[in-house]
Short mmCIF file of C-alpha atoms and ligand atoms in Angstrom, two decimals:
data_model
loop_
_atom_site.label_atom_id
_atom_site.label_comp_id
_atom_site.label_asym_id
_atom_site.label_seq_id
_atom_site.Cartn_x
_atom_site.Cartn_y
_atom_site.Cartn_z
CA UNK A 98 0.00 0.00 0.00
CA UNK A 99 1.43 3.66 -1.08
CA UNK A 100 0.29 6.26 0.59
CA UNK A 101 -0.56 8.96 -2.19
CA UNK A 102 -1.20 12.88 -2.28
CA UNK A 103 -4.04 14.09 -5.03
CA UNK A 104 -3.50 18.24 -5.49
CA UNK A 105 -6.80 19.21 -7.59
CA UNK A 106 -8.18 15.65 -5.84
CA UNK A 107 -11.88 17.11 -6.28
CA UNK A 108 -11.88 18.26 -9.71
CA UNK A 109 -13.32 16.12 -12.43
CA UNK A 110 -9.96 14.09 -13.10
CA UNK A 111 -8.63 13.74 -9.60
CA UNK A 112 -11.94 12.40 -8.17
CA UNK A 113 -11.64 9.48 -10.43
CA UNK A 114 -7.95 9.46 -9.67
CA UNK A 115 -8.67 8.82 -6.09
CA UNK A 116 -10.90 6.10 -6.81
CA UNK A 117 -8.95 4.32 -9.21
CA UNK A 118 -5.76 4.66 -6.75
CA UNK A 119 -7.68 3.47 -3.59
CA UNK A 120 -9.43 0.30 -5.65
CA UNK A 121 -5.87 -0.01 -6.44
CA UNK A 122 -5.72 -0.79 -2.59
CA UNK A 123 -3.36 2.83 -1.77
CA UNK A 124 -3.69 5.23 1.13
CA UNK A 125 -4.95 8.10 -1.00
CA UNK A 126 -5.14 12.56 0.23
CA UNK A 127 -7.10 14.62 -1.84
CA UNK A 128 -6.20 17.94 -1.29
CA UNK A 129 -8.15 20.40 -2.76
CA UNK A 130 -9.48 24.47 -2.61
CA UNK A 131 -12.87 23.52 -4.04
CA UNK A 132 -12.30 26.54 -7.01
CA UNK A 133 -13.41 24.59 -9.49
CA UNK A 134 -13.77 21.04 -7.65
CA UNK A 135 -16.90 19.69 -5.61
CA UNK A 136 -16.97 18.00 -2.44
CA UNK A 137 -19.69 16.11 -4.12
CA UNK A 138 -17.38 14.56 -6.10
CA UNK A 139 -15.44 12.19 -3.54
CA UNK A 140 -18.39 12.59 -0.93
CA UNK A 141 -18.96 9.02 -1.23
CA UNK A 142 -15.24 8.50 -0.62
CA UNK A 143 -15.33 10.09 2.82
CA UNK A 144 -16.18 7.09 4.83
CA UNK A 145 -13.55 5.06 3.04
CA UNK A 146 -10.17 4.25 5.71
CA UNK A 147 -7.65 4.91 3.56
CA UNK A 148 -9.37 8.20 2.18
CA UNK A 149 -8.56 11.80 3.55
CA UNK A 150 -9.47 15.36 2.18
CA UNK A 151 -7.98 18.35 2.88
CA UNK A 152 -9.04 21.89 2.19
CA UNK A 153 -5.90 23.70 1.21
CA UNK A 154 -4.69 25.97 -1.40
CA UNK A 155 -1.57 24.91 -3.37
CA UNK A 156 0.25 28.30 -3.80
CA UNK A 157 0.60 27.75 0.34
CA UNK A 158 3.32 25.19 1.47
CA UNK A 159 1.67 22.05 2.58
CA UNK A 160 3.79 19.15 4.61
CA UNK A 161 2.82 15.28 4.62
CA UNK A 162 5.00 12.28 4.37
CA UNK A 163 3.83 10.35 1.33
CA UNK A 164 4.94 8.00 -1.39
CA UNK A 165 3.99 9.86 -4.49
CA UNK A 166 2.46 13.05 -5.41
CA UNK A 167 -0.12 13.54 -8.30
CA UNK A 168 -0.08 17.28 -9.15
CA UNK A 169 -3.65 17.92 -10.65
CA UNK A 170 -4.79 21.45 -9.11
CA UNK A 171 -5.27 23.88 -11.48
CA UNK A 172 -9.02 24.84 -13.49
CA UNK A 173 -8.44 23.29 -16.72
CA UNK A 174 -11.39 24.81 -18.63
CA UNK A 175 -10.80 28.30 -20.36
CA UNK A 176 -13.92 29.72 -18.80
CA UNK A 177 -12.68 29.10 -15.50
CA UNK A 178 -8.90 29.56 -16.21
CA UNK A 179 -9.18 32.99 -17.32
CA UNK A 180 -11.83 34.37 -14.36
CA UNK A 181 -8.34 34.99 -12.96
CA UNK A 182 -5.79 34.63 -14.92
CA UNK A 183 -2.99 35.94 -12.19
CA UNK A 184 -4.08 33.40 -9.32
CA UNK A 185 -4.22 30.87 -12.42
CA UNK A 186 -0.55 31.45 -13.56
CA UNK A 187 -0.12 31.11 -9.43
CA UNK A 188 -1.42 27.92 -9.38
CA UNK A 189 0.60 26.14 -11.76
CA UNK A 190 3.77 27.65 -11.18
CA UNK A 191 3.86 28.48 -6.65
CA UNK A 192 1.41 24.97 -6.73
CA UNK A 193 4.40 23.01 -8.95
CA UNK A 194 7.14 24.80 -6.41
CA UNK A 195 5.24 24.18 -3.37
CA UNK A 196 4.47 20.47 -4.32
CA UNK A 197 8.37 19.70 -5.87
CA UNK A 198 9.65 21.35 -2.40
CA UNK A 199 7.43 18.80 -0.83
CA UNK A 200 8.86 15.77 -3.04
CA UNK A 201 12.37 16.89 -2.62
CA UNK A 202 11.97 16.95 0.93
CA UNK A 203 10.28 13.45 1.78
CA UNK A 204 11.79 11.76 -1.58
CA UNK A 205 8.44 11.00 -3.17
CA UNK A 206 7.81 10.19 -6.74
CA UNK A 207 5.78 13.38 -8.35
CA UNK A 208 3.82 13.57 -11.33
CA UNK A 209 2.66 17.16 -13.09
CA UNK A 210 -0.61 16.88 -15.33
CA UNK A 211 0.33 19.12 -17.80
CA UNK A 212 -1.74 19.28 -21.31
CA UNK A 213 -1.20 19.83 -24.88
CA UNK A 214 -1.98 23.53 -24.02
CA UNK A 215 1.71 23.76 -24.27
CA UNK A 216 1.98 23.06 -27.64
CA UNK A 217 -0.58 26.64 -28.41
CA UNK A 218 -2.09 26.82 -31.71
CA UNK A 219 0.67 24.11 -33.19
CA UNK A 220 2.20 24.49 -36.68
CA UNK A 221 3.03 21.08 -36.41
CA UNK A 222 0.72 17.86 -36.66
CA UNK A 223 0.36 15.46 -34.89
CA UNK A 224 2.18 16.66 -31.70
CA UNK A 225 5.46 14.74 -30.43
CA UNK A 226 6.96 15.70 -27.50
CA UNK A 227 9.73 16.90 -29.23
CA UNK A 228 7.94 19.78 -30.51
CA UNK A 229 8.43 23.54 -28.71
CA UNK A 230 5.00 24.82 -29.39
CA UNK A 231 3.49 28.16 -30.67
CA UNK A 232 2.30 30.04 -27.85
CA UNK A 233 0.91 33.35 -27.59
CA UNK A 234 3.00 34.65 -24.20
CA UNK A 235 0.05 37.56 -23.92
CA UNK A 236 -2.72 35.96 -25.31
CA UNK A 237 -5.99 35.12 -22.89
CA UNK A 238 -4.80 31.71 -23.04
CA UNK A 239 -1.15 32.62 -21.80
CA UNK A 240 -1.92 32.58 -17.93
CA UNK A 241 -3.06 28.82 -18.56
CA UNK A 242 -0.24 27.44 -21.32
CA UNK A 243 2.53 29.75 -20.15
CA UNK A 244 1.69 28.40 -16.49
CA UNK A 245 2.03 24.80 -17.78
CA UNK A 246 4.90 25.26 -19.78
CA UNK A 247 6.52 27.19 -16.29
CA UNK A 248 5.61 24.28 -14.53
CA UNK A 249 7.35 21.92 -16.56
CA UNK A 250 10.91 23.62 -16.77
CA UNK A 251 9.97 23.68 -13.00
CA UNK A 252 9.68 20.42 -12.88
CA UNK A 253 12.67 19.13 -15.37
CA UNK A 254 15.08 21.16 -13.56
CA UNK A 255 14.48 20.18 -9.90
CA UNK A 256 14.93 16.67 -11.59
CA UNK A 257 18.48 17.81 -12.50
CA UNK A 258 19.72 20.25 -9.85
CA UNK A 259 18.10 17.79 -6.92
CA UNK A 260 17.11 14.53 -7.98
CA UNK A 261 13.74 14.89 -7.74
CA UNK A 262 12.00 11.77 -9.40
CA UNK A 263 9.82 13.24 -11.86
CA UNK A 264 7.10 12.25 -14.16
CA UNK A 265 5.44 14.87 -16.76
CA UNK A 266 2.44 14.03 -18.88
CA UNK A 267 0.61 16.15 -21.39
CA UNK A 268 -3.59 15.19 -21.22
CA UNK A 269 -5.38 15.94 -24.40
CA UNK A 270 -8.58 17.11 -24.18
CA UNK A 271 -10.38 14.31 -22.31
CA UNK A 272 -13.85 14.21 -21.18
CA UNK A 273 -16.47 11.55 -19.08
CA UNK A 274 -18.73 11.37 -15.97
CA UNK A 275 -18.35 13.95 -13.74
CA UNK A 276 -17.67 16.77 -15.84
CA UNK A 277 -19.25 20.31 -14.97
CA UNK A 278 -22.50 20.97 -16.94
CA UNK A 279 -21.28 24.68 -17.11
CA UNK A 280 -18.18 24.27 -17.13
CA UNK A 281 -17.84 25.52 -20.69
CA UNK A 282 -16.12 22.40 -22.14
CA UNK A 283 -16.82 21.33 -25.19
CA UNK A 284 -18.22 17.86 -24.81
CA UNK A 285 -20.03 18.81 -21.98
CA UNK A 286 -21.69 22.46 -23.33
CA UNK A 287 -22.78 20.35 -26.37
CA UNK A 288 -23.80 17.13 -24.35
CA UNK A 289 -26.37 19.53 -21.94
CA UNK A 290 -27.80 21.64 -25.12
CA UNK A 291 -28.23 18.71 -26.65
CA UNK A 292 -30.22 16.96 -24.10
CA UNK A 293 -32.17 20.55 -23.25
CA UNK A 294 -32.89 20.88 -27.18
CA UNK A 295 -31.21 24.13 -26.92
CA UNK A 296 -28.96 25.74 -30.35
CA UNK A 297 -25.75 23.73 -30.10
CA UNK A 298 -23.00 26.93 -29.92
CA UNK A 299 -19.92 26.15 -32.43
CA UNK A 300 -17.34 28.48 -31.94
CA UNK A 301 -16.19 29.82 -35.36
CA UNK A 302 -16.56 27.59 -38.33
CA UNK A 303 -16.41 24.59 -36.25
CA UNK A 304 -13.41 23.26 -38.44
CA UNK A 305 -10.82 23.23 -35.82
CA UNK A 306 -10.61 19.72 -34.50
CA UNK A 307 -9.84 18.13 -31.20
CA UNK A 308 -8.97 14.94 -30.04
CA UNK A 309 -11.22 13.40 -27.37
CA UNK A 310 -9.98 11.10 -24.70
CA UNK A 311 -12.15 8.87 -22.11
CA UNK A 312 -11.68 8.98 -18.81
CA UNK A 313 -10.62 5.63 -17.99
CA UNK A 314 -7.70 5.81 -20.85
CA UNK A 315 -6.33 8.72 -19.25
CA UNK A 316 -6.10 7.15 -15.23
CA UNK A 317 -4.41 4.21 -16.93
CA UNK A 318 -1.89 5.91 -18.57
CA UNK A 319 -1.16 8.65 -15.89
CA UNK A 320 -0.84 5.29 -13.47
CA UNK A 321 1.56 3.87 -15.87
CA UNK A 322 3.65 6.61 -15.93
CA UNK A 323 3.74 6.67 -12.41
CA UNK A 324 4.98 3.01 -12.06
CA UNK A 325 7.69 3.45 -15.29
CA UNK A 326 11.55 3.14 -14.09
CA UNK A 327 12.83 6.45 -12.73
CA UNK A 328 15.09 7.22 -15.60
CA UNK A 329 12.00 8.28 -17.49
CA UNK A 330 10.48 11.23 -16.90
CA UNK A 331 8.57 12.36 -19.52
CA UNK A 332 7.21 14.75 -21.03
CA UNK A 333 5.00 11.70 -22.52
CA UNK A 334 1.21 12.71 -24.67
CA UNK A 335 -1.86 11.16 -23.28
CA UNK A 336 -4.65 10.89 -25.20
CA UNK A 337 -6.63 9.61 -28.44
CA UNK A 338 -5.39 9.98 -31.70
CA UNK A 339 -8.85 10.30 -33.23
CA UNK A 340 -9.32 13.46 -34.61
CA UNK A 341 -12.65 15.72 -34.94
CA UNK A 342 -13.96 18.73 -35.81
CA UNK A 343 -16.19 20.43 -33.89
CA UNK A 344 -18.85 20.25 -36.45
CA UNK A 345 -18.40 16.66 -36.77
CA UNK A 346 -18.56 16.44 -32.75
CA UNK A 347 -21.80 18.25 -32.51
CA UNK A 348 -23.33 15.82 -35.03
CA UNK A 349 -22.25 13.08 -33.34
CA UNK A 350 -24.09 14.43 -29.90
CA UNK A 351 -26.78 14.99 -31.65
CA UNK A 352 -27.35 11.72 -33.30
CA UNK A 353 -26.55 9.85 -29.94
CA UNK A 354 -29.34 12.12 -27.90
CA UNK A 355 -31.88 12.03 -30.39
CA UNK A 356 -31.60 15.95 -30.07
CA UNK A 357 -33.90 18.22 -31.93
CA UNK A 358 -31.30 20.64 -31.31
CA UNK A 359 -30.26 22.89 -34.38
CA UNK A 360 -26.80 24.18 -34.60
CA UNK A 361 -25.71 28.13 -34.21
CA UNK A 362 -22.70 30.11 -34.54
CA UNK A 363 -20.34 32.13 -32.26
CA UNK A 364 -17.40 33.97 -32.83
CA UNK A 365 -14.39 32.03 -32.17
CA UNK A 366 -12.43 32.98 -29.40
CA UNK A 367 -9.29 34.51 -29.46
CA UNK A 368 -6.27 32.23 -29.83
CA UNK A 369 -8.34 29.12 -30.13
CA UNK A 370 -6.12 26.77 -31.74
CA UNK A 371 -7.27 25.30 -34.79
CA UNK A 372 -5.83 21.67 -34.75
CA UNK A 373 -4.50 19.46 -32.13
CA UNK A 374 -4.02 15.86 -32.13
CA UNK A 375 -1.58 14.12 -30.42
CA UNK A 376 1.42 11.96 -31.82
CA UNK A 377 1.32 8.81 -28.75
CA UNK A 378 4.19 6.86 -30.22
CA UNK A 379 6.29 7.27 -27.04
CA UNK A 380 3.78 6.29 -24.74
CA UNK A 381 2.88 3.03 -26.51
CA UNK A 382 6.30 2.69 -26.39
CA UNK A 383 6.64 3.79 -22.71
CA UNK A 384 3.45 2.96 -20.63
CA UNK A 385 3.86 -0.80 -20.64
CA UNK A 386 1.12 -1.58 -23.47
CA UNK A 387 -0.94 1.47 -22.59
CA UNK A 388 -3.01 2.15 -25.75
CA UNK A 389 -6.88 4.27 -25.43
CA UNK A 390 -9.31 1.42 -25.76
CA UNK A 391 -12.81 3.76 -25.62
CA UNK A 392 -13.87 4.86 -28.83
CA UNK A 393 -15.41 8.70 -28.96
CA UNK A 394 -19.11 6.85 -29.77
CA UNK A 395 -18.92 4.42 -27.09
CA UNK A 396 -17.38 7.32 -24.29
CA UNK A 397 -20.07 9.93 -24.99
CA UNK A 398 -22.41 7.42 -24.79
CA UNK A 399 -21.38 6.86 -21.46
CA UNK A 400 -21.30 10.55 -20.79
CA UNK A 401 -24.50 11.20 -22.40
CA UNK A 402 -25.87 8.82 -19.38
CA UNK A 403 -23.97 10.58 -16.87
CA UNK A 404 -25.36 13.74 -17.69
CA UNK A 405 -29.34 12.60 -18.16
CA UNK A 406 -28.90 11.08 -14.72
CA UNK A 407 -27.51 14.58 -13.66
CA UNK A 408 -30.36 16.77 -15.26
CA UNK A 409 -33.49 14.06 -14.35
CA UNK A 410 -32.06 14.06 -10.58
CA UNK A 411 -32.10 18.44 -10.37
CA UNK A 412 -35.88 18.27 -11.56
CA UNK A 413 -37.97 19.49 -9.14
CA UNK A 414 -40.12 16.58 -7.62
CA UNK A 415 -43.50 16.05 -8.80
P1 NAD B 1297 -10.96 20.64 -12.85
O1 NAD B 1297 -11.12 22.12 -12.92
O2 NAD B 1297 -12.19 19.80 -12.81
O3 NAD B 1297 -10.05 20.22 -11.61
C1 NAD B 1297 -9.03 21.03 -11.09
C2 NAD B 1297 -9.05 20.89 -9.58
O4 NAD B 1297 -7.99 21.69 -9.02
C3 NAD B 1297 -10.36 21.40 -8.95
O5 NAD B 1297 -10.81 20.48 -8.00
C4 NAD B 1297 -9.96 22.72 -8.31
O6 NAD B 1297 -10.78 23.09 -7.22
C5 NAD B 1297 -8.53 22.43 -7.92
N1 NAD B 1297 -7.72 23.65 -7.74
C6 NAD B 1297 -7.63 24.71 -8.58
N2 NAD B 1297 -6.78 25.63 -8.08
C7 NAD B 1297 -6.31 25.12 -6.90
C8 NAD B 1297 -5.42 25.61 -5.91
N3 NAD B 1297 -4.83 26.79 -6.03
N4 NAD B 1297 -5.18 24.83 -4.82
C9 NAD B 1297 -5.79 23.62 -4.69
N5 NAD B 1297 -6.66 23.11 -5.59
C10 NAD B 1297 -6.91 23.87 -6.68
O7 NAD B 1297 -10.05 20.23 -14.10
P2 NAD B 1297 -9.65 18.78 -14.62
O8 NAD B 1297 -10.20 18.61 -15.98
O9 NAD B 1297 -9.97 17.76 -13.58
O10 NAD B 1297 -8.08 18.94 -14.76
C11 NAD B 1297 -7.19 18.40 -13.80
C12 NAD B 1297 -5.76 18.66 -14.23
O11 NAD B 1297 -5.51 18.04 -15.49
C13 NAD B 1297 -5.44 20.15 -14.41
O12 NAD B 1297 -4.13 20.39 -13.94
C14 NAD B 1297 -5.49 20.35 -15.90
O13 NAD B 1297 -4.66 21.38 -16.33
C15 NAD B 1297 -5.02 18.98 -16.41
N6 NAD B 1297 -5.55 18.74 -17.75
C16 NAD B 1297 -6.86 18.38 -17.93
C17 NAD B 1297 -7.33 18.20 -19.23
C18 NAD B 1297 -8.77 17.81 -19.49
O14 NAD B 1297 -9.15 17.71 -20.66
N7 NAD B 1297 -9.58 17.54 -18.50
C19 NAD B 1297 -6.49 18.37 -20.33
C20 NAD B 1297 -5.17 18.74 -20.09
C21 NAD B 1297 -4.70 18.91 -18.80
N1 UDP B 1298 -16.13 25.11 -28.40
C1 UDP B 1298 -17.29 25.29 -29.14
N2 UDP B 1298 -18.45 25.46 -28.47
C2 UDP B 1298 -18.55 25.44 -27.12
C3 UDP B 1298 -17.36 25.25 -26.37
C4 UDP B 1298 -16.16 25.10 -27.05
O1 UDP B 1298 -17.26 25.28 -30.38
O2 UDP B 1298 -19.65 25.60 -26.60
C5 UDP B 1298 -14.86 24.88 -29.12
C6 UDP B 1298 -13.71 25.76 -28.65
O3 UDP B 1298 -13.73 27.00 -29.33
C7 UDP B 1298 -12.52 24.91 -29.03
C8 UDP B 1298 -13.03 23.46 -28.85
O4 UDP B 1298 -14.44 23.56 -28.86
O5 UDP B 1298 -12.18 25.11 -30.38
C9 UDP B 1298 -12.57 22.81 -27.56
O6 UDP B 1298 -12.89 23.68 -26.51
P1 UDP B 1298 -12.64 23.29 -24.98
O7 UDP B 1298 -12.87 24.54 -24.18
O8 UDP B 1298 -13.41 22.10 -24.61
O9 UDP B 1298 -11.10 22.86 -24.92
P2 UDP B 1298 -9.75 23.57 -25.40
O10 UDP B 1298 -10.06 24.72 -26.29
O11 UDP B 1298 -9.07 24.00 -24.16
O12 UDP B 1298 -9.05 22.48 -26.13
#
């Protein structure tokens, strides 16, 4: 049994990290400043003897003696990254020293969930690791990507001034249960107007494409990482290699709700890249057979049921 620290443990991703680490038969602290995340989310965890939460705030020194560190805080969705883009930029890069102080200290393992954010609005495609990005430093985006991209030098150098095992993966756009319904994602925006038979909103033309990872594909290959020898440290991409546009995505929701739903369009925001898909050579090569097994039909199928539960549970009894 490890005992293991979640930062940004109540946020869609690190709830089901803590449940997939303490099936996994670990001693597992979320710690969490509820900005974004909801107790909700692990309540059903609370009872569990190898659970803890913690309210804290990551830009503040925090001291625990644990095995490995999962560094998750930080809002990942544009709405909510750019409400305040200063405390943002603060929470990936005093979060990242905070939590590598904390590593170096007590010798634990640490992983940083970065994201293909880093890579901007890329003039390269797919996306290896090996390529630098194209990122606007004072675009609205910037207090998000520039935060990550801080966070990883952070983290590569405290690897190589003080030993610090390190592991550094960058998510692709992933989506599942337990996503925000106004959280202004993507799947999730066009999963609820879908379901309400409200104007699906495309952004622009709805030509720029994403690629959509599930959930589950994501845990396994952060947990992967985690276990690989120490001599790797990343950066490694996570996610699906299918590739969409957000046209095509909307259709898809639509044809999987049943939706009456007709489709409108919004200006696209600023610095909004227009393709991203990631190249996961290195972590099929890496993350001991790790390859995404849920198709985008099958996981927003799932998600589709996730959110109908959701929105049938909030009506008011009748
Ligand atoms: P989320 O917003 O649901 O979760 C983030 C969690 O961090 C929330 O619980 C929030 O309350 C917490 N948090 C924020 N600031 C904090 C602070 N200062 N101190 C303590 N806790 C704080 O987002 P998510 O989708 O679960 O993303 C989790 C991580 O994965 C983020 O670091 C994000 O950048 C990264 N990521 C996610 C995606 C994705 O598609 N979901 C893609 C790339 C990277
Ligand atoms: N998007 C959209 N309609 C929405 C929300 C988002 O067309 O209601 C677009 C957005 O402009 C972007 C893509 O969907 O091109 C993915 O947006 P999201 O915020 O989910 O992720 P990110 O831009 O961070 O990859």
């Amino acid at each position: 049994m490890k005992r293991i620290l979640i930062t940004g443990g109540a946020g869609f991703v690190g709830s089901h990290l803590c449940e997939y680490l303490l099936d996994k038969g670990n001693e597992v602290i979320c710690l969490d400043n509820f900005f974004t995340g909801k107790k909700q989310k692990i309540i059903h965890l609370l009872d569990h003897p190898y659970f803890e939460l913690v309210r804290h705030d990551v830009t503040m020194p925090y001291y625990i003696e644990v095995d490995e560190i999962y560094n998750l805080a930080c809002p990942a969705s544009p709405i909510h990254y750019q409400f305040n883009p200063i405390k943002t930029i603060k929470t990936s890069v005093m979060g990242a020293i905070n939590m590598l102080g904390l590593a170096k200290r007590i010798r634990a393992k640490i992983l940083q969930a970065s994201t293909s954010e880093v890579y901007g609005d890329p003039d390269e495609h797919p996306q290896t690791e090996q390529y630098w990005g194209n990122v606007n430093p004072i675009g609205i985006r910037s207090c998000y990507d520039e935060g990550k991209r801080c966070a990883e030098s952070l983290f590569v150098n405290y690897h190589k001034q003080n030993d610090v095992r390190i592991k550094i993966v960058r998510i692709f756009n992933t989506y599942g249960p337990k996503m925000e319904p106004d959280d202004g994602r993507v799947v999730s925006n066009f999963i609820i107007q879908a379901l309400k038979n409200k104007d699906i909103t495309i952004f622009g033309d709805g030509t720029q494409t994403r690629s959509f990872q599930y959930i589950s594909d994501l845990l396994e290959g952060m947990f992967r990482m985690m276990s690989t020898e120490d001599s790797f440290t990343g950066p490694v991409n996570i996610g699906n290699s299918g590739e969409y546009t957000m046209i095509g995505l909307a259709r898809e929701i639509i044809d999987l709700t049943g939706s009456g739903s007709k489709i409108c369009y919004l200006p696209l925001p600023e610095d909004d890249p227009i393709q991203r898909q990631p190249d996961i050579s290195l972590a099929r090569e890496k993350l001991n057979g790790w390859e995404p097994v849920v198709g985008l039909r099958d996981g927003l199928k799932r998600t589709i049921d996730y959110f109908e539960r959701l929105l049938s549970e909030s009506l008011p009894p009748v």
